[in-house]
mmCIF file of C-alpha atoms in Angstrom:
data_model
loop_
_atom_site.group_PDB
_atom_site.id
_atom_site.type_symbol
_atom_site.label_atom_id
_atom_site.label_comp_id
_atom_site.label_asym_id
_atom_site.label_seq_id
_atom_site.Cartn_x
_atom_site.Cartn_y
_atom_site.Cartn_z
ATOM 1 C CA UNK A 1 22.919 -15.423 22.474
ATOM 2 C CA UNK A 2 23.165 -14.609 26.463
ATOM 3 C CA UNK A 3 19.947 -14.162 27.392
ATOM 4 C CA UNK A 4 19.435 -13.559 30.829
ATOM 5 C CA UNK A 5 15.818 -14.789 32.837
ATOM 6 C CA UNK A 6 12.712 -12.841 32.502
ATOM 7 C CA UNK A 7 12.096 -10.563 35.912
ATOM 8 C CA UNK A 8 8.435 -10.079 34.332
ATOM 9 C CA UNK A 9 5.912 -11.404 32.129
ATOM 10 C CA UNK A 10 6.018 -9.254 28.397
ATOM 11 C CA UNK A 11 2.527 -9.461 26.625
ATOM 12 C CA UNK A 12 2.628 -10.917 23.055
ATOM 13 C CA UNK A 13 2.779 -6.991 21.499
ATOM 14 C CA UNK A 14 5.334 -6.070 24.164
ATOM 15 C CA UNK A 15 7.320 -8.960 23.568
ATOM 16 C CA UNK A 16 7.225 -8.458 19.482
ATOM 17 C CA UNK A 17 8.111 -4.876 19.709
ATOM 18 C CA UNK A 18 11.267 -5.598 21.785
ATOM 19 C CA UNK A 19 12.731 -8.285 20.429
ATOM 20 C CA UNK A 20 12.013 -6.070 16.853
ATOM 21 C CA UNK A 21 13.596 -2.972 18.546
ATOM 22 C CA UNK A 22 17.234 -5.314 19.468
ATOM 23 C CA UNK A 23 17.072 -6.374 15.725
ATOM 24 C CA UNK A 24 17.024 -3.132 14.467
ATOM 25 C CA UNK A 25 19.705 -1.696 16.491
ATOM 26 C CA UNK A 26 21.615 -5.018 16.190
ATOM 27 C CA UNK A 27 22.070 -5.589 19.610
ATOM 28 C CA UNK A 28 20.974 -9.135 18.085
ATOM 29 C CA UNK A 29 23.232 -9.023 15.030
ATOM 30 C CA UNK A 30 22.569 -10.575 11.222
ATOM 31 C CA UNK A 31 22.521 -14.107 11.140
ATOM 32 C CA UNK A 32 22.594 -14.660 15.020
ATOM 33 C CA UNK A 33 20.740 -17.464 16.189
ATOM 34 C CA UNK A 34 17.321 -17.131 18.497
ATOM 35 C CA UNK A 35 16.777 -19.771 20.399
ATOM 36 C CA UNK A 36 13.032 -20.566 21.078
ATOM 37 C CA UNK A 37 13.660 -21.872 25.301
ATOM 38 C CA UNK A 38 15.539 -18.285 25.643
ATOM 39 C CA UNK A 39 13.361 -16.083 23.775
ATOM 40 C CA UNK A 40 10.208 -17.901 26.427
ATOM 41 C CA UNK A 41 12.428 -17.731 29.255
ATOM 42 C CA UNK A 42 13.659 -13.779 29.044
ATOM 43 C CA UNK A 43 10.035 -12.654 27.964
ATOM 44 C CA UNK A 44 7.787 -14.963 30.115
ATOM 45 C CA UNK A 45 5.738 -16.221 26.932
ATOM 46 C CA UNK A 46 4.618 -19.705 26.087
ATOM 47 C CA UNK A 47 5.823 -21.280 22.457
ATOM 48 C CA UNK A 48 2.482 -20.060 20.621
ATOM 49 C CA UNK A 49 2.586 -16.567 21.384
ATOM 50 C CA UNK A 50 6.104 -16.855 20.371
ATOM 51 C CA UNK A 51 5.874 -18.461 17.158
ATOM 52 C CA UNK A 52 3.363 -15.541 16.548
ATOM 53 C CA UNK A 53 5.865 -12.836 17.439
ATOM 54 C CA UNK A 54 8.221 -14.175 14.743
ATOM 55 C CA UNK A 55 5.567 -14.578 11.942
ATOM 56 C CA UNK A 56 5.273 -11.052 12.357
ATOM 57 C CA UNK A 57 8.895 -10.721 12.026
ATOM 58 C CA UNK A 58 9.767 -12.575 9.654
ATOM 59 C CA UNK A 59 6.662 -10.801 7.279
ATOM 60 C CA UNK A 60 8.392 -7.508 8.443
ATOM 61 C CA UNK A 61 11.555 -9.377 6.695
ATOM 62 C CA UNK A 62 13.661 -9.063 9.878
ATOM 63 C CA UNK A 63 13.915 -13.109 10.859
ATOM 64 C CA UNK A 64 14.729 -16.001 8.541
ATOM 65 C CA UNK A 65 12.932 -19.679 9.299
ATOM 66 C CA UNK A 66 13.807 -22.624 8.620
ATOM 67 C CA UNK A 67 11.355 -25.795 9.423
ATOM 68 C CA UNK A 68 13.538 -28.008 11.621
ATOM 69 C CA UNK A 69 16.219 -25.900 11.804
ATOM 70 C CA UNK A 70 15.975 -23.280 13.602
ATOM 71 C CA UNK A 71 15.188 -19.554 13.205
ATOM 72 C CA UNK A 72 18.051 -16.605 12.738
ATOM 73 C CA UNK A 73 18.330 -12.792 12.432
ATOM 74 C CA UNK A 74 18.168 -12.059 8.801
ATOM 75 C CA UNK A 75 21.347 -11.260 7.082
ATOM 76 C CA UNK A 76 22.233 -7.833 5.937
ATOM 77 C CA UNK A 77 21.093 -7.459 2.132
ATOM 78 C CA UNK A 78 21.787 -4.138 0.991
ATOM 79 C CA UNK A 79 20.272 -5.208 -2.913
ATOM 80 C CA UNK A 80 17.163 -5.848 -1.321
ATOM 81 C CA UNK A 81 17.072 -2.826 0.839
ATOM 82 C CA UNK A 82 17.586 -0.705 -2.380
ATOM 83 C CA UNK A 83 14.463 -2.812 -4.246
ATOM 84 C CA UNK A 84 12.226 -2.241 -1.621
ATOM 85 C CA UNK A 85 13.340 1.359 -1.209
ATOM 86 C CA UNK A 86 12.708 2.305 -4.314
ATOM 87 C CA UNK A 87 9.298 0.476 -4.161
ATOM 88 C CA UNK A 88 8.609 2.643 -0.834
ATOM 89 C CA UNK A 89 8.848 5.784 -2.863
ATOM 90 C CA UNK A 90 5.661 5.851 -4.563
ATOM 91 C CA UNK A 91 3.844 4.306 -1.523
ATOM 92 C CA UNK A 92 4.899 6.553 1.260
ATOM 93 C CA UNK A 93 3.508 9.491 -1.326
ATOM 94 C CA UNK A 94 0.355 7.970 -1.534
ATOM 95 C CA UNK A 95 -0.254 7.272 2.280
ATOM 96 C CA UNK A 96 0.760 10.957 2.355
ATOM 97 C CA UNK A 97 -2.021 11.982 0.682
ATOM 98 C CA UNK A 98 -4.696 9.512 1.974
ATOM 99 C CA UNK A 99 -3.255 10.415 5.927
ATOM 100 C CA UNK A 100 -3.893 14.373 5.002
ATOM 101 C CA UNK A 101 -7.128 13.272 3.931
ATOM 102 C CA UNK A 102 -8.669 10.934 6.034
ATOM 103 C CA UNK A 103 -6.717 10.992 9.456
ATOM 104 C CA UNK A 104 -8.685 11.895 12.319
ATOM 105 C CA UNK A 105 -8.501 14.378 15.096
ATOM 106 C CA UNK A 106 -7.220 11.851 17.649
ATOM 107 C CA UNK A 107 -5.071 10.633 15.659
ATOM 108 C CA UNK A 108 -3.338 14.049 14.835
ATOM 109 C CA UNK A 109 -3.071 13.906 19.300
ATOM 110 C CA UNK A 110 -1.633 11.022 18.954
ATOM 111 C CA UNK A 111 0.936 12.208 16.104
ATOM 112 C CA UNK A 112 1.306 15.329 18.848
ATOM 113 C CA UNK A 113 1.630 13.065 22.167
ATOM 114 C CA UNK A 114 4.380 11.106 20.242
ATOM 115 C CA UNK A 115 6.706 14.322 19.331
ATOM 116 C CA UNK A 116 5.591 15.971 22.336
ATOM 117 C CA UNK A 117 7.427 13.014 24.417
ATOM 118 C CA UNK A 118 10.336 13.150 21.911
ATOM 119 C CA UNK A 119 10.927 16.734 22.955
ATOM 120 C CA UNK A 120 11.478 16.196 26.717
ATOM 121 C CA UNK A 121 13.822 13.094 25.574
ATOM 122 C CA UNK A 122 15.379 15.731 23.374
ATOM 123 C CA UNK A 123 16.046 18.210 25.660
ATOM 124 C CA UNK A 124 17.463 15.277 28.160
ATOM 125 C CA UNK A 125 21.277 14.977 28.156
ATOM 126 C CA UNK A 126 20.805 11.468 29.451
ATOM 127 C CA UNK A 127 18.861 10.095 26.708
ATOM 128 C CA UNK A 128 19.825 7.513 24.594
ATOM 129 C CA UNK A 129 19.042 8.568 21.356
ATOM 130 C CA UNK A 130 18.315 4.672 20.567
ATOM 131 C CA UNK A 131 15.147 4.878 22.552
ATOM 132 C CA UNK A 132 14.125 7.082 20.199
ATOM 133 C CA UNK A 133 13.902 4.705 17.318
ATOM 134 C CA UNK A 134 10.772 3.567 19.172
ATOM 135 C CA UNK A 135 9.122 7.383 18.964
ATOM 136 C CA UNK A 136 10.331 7.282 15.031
ATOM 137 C CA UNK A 137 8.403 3.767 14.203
ATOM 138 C CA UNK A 138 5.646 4.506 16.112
ATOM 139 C CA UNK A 139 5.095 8.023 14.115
ATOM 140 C CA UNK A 140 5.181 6.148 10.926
ATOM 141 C CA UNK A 141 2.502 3.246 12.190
ATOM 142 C CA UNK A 142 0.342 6.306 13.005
ATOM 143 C CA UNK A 143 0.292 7.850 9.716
ATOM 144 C CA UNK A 144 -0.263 4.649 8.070
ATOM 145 C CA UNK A 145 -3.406 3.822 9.774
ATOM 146 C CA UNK A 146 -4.395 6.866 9.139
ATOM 147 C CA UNK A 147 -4.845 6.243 5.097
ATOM 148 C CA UNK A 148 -8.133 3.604 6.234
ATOM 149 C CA UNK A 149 -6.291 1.424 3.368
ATOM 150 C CA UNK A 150 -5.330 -2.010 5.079
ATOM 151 C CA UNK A 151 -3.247 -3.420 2.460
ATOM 152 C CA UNK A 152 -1.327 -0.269 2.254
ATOM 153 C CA UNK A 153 -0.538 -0.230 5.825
ATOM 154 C CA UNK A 154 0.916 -3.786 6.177
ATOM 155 C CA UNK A 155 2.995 -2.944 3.338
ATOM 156 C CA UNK A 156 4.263 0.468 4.259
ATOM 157 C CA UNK A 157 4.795 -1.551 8.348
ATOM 158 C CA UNK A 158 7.059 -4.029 6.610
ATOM 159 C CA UNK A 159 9.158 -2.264 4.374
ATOM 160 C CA UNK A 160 9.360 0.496 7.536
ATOM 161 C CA UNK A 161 11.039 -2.440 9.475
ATOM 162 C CA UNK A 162 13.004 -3.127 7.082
ATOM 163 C CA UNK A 163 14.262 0.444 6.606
ATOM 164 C CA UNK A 164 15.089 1.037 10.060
ATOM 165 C CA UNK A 165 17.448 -1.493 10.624
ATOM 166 C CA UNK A 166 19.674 -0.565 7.751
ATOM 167 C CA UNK A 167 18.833 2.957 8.220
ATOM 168 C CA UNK A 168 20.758 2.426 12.499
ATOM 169 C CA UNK A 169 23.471 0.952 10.449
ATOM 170 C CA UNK A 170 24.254 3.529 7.311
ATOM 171 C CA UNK A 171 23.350 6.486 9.644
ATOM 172 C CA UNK A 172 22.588 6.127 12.895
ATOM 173 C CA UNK A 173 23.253 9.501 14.596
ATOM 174 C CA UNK A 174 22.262 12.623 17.268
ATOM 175 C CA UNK A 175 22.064 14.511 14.605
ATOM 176 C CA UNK A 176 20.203 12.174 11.690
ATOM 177 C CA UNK A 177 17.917 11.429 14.399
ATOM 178 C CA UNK A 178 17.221 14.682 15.221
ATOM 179 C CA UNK A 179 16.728 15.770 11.365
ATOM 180 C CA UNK A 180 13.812 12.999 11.100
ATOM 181 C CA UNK A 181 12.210 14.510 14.091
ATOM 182 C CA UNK A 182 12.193 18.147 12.443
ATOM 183 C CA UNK A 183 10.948 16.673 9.465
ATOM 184 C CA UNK A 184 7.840 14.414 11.261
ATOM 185 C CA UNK A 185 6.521 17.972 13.072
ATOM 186 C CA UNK A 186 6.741 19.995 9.289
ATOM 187 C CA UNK A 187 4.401 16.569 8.469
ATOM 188 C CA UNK A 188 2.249 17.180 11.238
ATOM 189 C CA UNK A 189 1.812 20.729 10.548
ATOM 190 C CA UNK A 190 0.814 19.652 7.063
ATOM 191 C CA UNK A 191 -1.479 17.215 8.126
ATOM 192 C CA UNK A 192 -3.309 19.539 10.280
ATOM 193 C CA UNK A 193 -4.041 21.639 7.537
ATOM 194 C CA UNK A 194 -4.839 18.973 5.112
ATOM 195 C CA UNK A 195 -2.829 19.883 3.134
ATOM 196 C CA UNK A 196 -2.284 16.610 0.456
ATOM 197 C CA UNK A 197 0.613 18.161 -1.789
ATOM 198 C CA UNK A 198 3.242 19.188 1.195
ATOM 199 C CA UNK A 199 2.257 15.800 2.720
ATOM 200 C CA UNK A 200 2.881 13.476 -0.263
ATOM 201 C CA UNK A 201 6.468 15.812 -1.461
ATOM 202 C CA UNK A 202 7.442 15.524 2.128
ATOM 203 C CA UNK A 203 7.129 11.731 2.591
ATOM 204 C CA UNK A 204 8.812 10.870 -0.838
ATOM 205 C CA UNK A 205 11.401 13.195 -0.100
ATOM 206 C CA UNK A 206 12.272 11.521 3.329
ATOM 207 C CA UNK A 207 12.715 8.360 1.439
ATOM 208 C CA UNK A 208 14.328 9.626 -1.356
ATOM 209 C CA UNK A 209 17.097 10.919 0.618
ATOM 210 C CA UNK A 210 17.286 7.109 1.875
ATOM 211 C CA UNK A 211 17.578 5.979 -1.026
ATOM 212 C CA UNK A 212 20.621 8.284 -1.772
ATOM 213 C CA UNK A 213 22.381 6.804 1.199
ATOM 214 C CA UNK A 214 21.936 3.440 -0.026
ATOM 215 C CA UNK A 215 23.187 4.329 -3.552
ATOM 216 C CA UNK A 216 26.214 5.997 -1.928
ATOM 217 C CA UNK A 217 26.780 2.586 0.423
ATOM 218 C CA UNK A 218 26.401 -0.004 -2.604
ATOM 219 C CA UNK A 219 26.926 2.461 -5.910
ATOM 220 C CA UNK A 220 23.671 3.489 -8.637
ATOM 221 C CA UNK A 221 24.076 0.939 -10.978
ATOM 222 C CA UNK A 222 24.421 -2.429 -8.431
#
């Protein structure tokens, strides 16, 4: 892994989300090993915060560990993908209709700030559309904190992870990127009317149509 020297310190978060963000577009690829003096070097973090950053990656099921051994980018597992997507289903409906019900006002700004931004990258012919993975993730995280149901969150963060990563590789695209985005602001509008029903069909219909990808990439009955 060529890792080149930190110019800059990276908090702990900063440091997680990054190294999560070059997983999920594979710019570290599956099974590639991360090295623990590289990792400290490029981000300007001692071994504790580190070993933090990949508990939370490894929960998020994007980092295998091995005591002794070292730590690697997990492998591609398109079986597993399909068991937790179908798992994800159900969930994603329900924090649909907790978020309609309990999010708050600032968090419907922040829901607004985030496609707001994704608008002027939009518009940019410059942008790279892989930046925009970030905007996607952090729309998600927003919703699920918005259900006031820890247990549900952490579980709906994970298997998010999870998703995007294979998602970048089935699908990855101007245009599949663009079609989540048009789908987030019909959430929003939803949201802001509280309206549970359009919430919950329109988050288990985003998935489902994952999980149709997935079925196409591995076949129905694997």
């Amino acid at each position: 892994m060529n890792q080149p020297k930190a110019h800059m310190s990276f908090t702990k978060q900063a440091a997680y989300e990054e190294l999560r963000y070059r997983i999920i577009t594979q710019q570290l690829a599956p099974g590639e090993l991360l090295k623990d003096k590289d990792l400290m070097e490029r981000y300007g973090i001692g071994r504790t915060p580190l070993r933090e950053v990949f508990l939370e990656l490894q929960n998020e099921g994007l980092i295998k560990r091995v005591p002794r051994a070292g730590t690697w980018v997990a492998p591609m597992d398109f079986h597993f993908l399909k068991q937790v997507t179908e798992i994800r289903i159900g969930l994603e409906g329900i924090a649909g209709e907790l978020a309609a019900e309990r999010i708050s006002e600032q968090q419907l700004a922040e829901l607004d700030s985030i496609l707001e931004t994704v608008k002027a990258h939009e518009a940019d012919p410059k942008t790279n559309f892989e930046e925009l993975l970030k905007y996607e993730s952090a729309f998600h995280n927003v919703i699920y904190a918005s259900t006031g149901n820890p247990q549900l969150e952490k579980l709906l963060r994970n298997y998010q992870s999870v998703g995007a990563r294979f998602w970048h590789s089935l699908v990855f695209s101007r245009e599949q990127m663009a079609e989540q985005f048009r789908s987030h602001r019909l959430m929003l509008a939803a949201l802001k009317k509280r309206d549970k029903k359009t919430c919950k069909e329109i988050t288990e219909e985003h998935i489902r149509n994952y999980a149709g990808m997935i079925n196409d990439r591995i076949g129905p009955e694997s």
